[in-house]
PDB file of C-alpha atoms in Angstrom:
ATOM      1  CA  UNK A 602      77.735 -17.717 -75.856  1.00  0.00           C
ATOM      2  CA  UNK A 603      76.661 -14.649 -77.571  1.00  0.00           C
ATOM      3  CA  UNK A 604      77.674 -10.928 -77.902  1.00  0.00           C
ATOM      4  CA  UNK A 605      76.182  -7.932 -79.455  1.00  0.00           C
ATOM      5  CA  UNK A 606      77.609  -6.278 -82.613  1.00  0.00           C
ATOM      6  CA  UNK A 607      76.877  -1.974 -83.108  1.00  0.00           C
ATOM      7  CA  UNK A 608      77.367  -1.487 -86.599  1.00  0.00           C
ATOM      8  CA  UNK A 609      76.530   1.333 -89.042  1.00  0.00           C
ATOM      9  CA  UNK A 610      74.385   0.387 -92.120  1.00  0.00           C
ATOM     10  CA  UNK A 611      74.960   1.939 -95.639  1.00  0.00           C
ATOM     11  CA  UNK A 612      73.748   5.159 -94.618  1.00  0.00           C
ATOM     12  CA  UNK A 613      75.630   5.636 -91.850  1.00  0.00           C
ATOM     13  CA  UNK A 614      72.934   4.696 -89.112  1.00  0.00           C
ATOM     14  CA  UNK A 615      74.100   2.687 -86.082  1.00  0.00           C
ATOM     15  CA  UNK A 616      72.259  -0.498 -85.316  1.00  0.00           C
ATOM     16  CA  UNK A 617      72.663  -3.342 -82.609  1.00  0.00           C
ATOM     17  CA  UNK A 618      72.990  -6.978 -83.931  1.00  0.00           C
ATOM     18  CA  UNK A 619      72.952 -10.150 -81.707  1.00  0.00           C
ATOM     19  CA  UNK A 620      75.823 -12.365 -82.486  1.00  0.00           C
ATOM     20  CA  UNK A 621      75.840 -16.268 -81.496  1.00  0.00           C
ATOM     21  CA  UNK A 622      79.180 -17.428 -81.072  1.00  0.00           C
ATOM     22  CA  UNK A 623      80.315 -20.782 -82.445  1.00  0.00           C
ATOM     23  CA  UNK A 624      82.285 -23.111 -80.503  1.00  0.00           C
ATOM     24  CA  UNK A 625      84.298 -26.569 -81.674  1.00  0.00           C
ATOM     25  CA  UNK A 626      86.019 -28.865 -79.477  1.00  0.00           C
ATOM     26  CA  UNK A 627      89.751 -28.745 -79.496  1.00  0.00           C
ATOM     27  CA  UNK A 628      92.867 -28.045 -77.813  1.00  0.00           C
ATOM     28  CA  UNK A 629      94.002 -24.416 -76.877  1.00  0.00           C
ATOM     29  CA  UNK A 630      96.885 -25.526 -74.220  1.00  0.00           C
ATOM     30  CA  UNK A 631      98.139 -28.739 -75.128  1.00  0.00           C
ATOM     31  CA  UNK A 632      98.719 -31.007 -73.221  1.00  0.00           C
ATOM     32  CA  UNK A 633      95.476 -30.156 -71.126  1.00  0.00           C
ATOM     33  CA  UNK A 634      92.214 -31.469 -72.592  1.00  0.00           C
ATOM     34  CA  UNK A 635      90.073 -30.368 -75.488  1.00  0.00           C
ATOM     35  CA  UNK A 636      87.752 -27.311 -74.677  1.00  0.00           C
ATOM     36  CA  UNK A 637      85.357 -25.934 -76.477  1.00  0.00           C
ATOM     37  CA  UNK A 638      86.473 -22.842 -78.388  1.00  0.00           C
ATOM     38  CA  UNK A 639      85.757 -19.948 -80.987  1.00  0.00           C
ATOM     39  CA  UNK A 640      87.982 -19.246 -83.552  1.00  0.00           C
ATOM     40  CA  UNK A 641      91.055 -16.748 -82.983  1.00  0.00           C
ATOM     41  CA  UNK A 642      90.455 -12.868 -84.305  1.00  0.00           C
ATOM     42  CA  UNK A 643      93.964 -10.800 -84.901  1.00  0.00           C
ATOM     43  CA  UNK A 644      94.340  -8.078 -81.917  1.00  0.00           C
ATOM     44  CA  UNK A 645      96.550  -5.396 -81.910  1.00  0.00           C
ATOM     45  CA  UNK A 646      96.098  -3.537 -78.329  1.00  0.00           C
ATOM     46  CA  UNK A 647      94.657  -4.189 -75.661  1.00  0.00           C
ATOM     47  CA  UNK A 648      93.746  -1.147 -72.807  1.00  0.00           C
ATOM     48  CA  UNK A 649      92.184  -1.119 -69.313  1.00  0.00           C
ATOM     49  CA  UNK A 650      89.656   2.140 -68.972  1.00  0.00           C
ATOM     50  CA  UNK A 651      87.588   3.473 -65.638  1.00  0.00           C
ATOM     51  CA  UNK A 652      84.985   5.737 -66.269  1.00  0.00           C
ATOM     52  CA  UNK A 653      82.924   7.560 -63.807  1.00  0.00           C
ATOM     53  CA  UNK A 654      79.622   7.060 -62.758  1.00  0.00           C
ATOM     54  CA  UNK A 655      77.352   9.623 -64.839  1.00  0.00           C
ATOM     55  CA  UNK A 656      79.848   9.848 -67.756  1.00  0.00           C
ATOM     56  CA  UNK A 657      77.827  10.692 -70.753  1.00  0.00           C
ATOM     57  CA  UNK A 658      79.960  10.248 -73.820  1.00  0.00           C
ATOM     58  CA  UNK A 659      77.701  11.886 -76.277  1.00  0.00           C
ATOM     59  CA  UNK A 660      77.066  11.192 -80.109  1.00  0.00           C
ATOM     60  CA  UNK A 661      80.598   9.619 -81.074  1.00  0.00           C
ATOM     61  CA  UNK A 662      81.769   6.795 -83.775  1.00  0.00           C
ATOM     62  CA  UNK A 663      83.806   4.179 -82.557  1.00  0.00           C
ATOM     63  CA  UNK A 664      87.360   5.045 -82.796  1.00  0.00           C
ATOM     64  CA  UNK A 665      88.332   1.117 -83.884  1.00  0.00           C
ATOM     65  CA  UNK A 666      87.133  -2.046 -84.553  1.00  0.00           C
ATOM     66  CA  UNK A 667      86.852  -4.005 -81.496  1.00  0.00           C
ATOM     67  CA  UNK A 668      85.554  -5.711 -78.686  1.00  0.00           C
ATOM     68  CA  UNK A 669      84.994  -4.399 -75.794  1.00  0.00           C
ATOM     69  CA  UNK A 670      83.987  -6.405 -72.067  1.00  0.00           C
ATOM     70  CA  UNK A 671      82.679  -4.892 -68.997  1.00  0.00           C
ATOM     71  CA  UNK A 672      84.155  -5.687 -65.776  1.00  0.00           C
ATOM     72  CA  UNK A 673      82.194  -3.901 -63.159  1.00  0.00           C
ATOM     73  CA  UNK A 674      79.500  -1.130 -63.906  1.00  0.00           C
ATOM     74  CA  UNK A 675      76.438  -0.794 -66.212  1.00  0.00           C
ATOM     75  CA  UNK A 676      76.887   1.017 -69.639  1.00  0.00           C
ATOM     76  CA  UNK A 677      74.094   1.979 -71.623  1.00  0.00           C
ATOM     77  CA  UNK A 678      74.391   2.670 -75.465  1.00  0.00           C
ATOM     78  CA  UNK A 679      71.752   4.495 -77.988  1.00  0.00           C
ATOM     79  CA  UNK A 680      72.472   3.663 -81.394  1.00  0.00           C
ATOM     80  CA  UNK A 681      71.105   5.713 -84.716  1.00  0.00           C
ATOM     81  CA  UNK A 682      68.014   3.997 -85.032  1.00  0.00           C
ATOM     82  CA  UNK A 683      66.366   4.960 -81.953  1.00  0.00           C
ATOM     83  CA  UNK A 684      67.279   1.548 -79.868  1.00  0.00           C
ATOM     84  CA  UNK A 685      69.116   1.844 -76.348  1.00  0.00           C
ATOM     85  CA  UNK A 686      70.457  -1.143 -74.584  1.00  0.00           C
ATOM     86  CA  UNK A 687      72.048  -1.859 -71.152  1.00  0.00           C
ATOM     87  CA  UNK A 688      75.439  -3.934 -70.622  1.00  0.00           C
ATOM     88  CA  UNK A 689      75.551  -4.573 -66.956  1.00  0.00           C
ATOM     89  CA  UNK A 690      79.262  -6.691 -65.810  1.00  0.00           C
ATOM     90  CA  UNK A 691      79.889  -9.869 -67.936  1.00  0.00           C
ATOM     91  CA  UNK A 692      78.433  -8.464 -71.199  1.00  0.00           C
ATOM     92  CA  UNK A 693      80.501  -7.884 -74.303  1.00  0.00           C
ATOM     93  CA  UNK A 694      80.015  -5.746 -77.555  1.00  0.00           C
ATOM     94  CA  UNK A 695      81.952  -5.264 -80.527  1.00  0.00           C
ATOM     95  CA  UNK A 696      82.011  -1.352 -82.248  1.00  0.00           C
ATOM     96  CA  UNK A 697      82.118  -1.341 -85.963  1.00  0.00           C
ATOM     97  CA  UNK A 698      79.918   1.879 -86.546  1.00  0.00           C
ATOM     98  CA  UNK A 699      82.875   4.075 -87.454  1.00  0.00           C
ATOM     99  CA  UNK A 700      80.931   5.990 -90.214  1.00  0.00           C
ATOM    100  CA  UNK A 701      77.819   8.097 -89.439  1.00  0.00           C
ATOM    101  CA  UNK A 702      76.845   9.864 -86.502  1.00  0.00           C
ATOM    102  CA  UNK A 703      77.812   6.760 -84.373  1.00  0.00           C
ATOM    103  CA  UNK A 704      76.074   5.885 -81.146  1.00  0.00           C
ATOM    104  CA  UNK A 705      75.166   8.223 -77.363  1.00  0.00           C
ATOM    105  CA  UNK A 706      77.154   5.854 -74.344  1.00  0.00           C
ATOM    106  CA  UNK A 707      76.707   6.731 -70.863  1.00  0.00           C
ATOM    107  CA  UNK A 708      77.367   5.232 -67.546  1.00  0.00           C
ATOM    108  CA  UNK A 709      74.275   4.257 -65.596  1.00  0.00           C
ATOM    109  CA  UNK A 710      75.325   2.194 -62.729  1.00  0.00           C
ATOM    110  CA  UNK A 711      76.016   4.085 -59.199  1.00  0.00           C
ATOM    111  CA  UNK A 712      79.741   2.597 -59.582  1.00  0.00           C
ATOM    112  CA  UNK A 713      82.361   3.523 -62.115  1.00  0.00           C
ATOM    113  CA  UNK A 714      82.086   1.249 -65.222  1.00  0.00           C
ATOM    114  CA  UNK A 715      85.779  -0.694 -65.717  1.00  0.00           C
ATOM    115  CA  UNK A 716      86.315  -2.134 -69.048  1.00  0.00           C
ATOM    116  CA  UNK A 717      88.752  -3.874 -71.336  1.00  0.00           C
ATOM    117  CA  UNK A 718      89.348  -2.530 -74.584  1.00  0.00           C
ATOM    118  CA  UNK A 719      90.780  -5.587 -77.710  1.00  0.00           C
ATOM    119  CA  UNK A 720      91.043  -3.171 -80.405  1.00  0.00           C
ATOM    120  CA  UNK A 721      91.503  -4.910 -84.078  1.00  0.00           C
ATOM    121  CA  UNK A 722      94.021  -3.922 -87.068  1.00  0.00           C
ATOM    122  CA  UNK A 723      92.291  -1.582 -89.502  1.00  0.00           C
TER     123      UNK A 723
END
């Protein structure tokens, strides 16, 4: 299980980073039986967003830490160094480039893109 990471480096530039995600037996709803499982990150809210087919977001930081998981729709992000990238339904990413110029997002698929938002304390 993997998801991508946009981050800003020491200058400020936003860069993607691929992210394997480890997973160790154990119980998450005892009595049920061991699953494999991640560890636990702190949340703080947690928000539902639609947004229009041909939405173009522009050059914007993320406004939090956090994940965020696409339901239905395609995104596609340009971060600072030039890269773009596609998240179609079923991908994840987590922002963390809140300093610099951020990164371009836009909605590519002929459907609205629905996502869920898990932002993280400060």
């Amino acid at each position: 299980m993997n998801y991508v990471e946009i981050f800003a480096d020491e200058n400020g530039v936003s860069h993607f980073r691929d992210v394997e995600i480890v997973l160790t037996r154990g119980e998450v709803a005892p009595p049920a039986l061991p699953v494999a499982l991640s560890e636990f990150m702190p949340a703080t809210e947690v928000g539902f967003i639609s947004i229009p087919s041909g939405w173009v977001g522009g050059w914007h930081q993320a406004p939090s830490d956090g994940f965020i998981f696409v339901l239905s729709g395609e995104v596609q992000i340009e971060v600072g160094d030039g890269e773009s990238r596609r998240f179609p339904a079923g991908s994840v990413w987590l922002h963390r480039d809140r300093n610099g110029p951020g990164h371009n997002s836009s909605i590519v698929s002929k459907e609205d893109a629905k996502l869920v938002i898990v932002k993280f304390p400060d």
